[in-house]
Amino acid sequence: MLAPCLDDEEVQHENLSTAYISWYITLINTCMRLITSAHRYFTLAHELAHNLVQPHNSEHEFYFSAICEKHVQGLGKLLASH
Ligand SMILES: [Zn+2]
């Protein structure tokens, strides 16, 4: 079975006069911004939970999860706006 070809018809015919890679770089940059924002969100929630519980235990996990759940819709709106 052949792997699916991801190149468009012009690239398949070796017409490389247009910057075909630009959409891909834009997509990667957008994904990286979304991942970075989500990572910061969860890191902040993790550290906020440490204000309530110092060790990494089930109680810390409870507060971490509660903080994440409380504000996850805001995160979703923020990510959707970018
Ligand atoms: Zn920690």
PDB file of C-alpha atoms and ligand atoms in Angstrom:
ATOM      1  CA  MET A   1       0.000   0.000   0.000  1.00  0.00           C
ATOM      2  CA  LEU A   2       1.355   3.403  -0.968  1.00  0.00           C
ATOM      3  CA  ALA A   3       1.524   6.235   1.549  1.00  0.00           C
ATOM      4  CA  PRO A   4      -0.911   9.068   0.814  1.00  0.00           C
ATOM      5  CA  CYS A   5       0.628  11.946  -1.086  1.00  0.00           C
ATOM      6  CA  LEU A   6       0.308  15.240   0.783  1.00  0.00           C
ATOM      7  CA  ASP A   7       1.611  17.389  -2.049  1.00  0.00           C
ATOM      8  CA  ASP A   8      -0.835  19.279  -4.188  1.00  0.00           C
ATOM      9  CA  GLU A   9      -1.002  18.751  -7.943  1.00  0.00           C
ATOM     10  CA  GLU A  10       1.481  21.523  -8.800  1.00  0.00           C
ATOM     11  CA  VAL A  11       4.119  20.138  -6.453  1.00  0.00           C
ATOM     12  CA  GLN A  12       3.551  16.647  -7.801  1.00  0.00           C
ATOM     13  CA  HIS A  13       4.373  18.066 -11.252  1.00  0.00           C
ATOM     14  CA  GLU A  14       7.469  19.789  -9.833  1.00  0.00           C
ATOM     15  CA  ASN A  15       6.060  23.298 -10.242  1.00  0.00           C
ATOM     16  CA  LEU A  16       7.611  24.942  -7.193  1.00  0.00           C
ATOM     17  CA  SER A  17       7.187  28.578  -8.247  1.00  0.00           C
ATOM     18  CA  THR A  18       4.817  29.309  -5.345  1.00  0.00           C
ATOM     19  CA  ALA A  19       5.787  29.123  -1.656  1.00  0.00           C
ATOM     20  CA  TYR A  20       3.962  25.917  -0.777  1.00  0.00           C
ATOM     21  CA  ILE A  21       5.559  25.691   2.630  1.00  0.00           C
ATOM     22  CA  SER A  22       4.173  28.981   3.972  1.00  0.00           C
ATOM     23  CA  TRP A  23       0.763  27.609   5.027  1.00  0.00           C
ATOM     24  CA  TYR A  24       2.514  24.796   6.862  1.00  0.00           C
ATOM     25  CA  ILE A  25       4.790  27.170   8.789  1.00  0.00           C
ATOM     26  CA  THR A  26       1.776  29.328   9.684  1.00  0.00           C
ATOM     27  CA  LEU A  27      -0.037  26.236  10.927  1.00  0.00           C
ATOM     28  CA  ILE A  28       2.967  25.139  13.006  1.00  0.00           C
ATOM     29  CA  ASN A  29       3.344  28.620  14.514  1.00  0.00           C
ATOM     30  CA  THR A  30      -0.360  28.737  15.401  1.00  0.00           C
ATOM     31  CA  CYS A  31      -0.176  25.304  17.009  1.00  0.00           C
ATOM     32  CA  MET A  32       2.911  26.283  18.988  1.00  0.00           C
ATOM     33  CA  ARG A  33       1.199  29.442  20.296  1.00  0.00           C
ATOM     34  CA  LEU A  34      -1.837  27.395  21.371  1.00  0.00           C
ATOM     35  CA  ILE A  35       0.333  24.758  23.040  1.00  0.00           C
ATOM     36  CA  THR A  36       2.388  27.434  24.817  1.00  0.00           C
ATOM     37  CA  SER A  37      -0.759  29.174  26.085  1.00  0.00           C
ATOM     38  CA  ALA A  38      -2.220  25.890  27.327  1.00  0.00           C
ATOM     39  CA  HIS A  39       1.082  24.950  28.971  1.00  0.00           C
ATOM     40  CA  ARG A  40       1.211  28.292  30.781  1.00  0.00           C
ATOM     41  CA  TYR A  41      -2.399  27.856  31.896  1.00  0.00           C
ATOM     42  CA  PHE A  42      -1.779  24.441  33.450  1.00  0.00           C
ATOM     43  CA  THR A  43       1.544  25.515  34.952  1.00  0.00           C
ATOM     44  CA  LEU A  44      -0.116  28.517  36.594  1.00  0.00           C
ATOM     45  CA  ALA A  45      -2.928  26.327  37.936  1.00  0.00           C
ATOM     46  CA  HIS A  46      -0.335  23.885  39.271  1.00  0.00           C
ATOM     47  CA  GLU A  47       1.545  26.639  41.079  1.00  0.00           C
ATOM     48  CA  LEU A  48      -1.652  28.202  42.436  1.00  0.00           C
ATOM     49  CA  ALA A  49      -2.588  24.831  43.909  1.00  0.00           C
ATOM     50  CA  HIS A  50       0.754  24.881  45.736  1.00  0.00           C
ATOM     51  CA  ASN A  51      -0.467  27.968  47.576  1.00  0.00           C
ATOM     52  CA  LEU A  52      -3.013  25.654  49.183  1.00  0.00           C
ATOM     53  CA  VAL A  53      -1.071  22.377  49.416  1.00  0.00           C
ATOM     54  CA  GLN A  54       2.726  22.150  49.299  1.00  0.00           C
ATOM     55  CA  PRO A  55       3.406  18.461  48.485  1.00  0.00           C
ATOM     56  CA  HIS A  56       2.401  16.724  45.272  1.00  0.00           C
ATOM     57  CA  ASN A  57      -0.331  14.543  46.646  1.00  0.00           C
ATOM     58  CA  SER A  58      -3.992  13.820  46.025  1.00  0.00           C
ATOM     59  CA  GLU A  59      -5.058  16.989  47.813  1.00  0.00           C
ATOM     60  CA  HIS A  60      -2.807  19.072  45.536  1.00  0.00           C
ATOM     61  CA  GLU A  61      -4.215  17.225  42.538  1.00  0.00           C
ATOM     62  CA  PHE A  62      -7.736  18.025  43.730  1.00  0.00           C
ATOM     63  CA  TYR A  63      -7.062  21.760  43.904  1.00  0.00           C
ATOM     64  CA  PHE A  64      -5.087  21.738  40.656  1.00  0.00           C
ATOM     65  CA  SER A  65      -8.002  20.039  38.899  1.00  0.00           C
ATOM     66  CA  ALA A  66     -10.550  22.364  40.507  1.00  0.00           C
ATOM     67  CA  ILE A  67      -8.624  25.465  39.386  1.00  0.00           C
ATOM     68  CA  CYS A  68      -8.285  24.072  35.858  1.00  0.00           C
ATOM     69  CA  GLU A  69     -11.984  23.228  35.648  1.00  0.00           C
ATOM     70  CA  LYS A  70     -13.051  26.599  37.032  1.00  0.00           C
ATOM     71  CA  HIS A  71     -11.307  28.571  34.292  1.00  0.00           C
ATOM     72  CA  VAL A  72     -11.066  26.176  31.348  1.00  0.00           C
ATOM     73  CA  GLN A  73     -13.849  27.955  29.448  1.00  0.00           C
ATOM     74  CA  GLY A  74     -11.830  31.156  29.631  1.00  0.00           C
ATOM     75  CA  LEU A  75      -8.835  29.297  28.261  1.00  0.00           C
ATOM     76  CA  GLY A  76     -10.967  27.953  25.439  1.00  0.00           C
ATOM     77  CA  LYS A  77     -12.204  31.451  24.565  1.00  0.00           C
ATOM     78  CA  LEU A  78      -8.667  32.787  24.684  1.00  0.00           C
ATOM     79  CA  LEU A  79      -7.343  30.043  22.423  1.00  0.00           C
ATOM     80  CA  ALA A  80     -10.247  30.454  20.008  1.00  0.00           C
ATOM     81  CA  SER A  81      -9.548  34.188  19.701  1.00  0.00           C
ATOM     82  CA  HIS A  82      -5.993  33.615  18.427  1.00  0.00           C
TER      83      HIS A  82
HETATM   84 ZN    ZN B   1       4.588  21.293  41.929  1.00  0.00          ZN
END
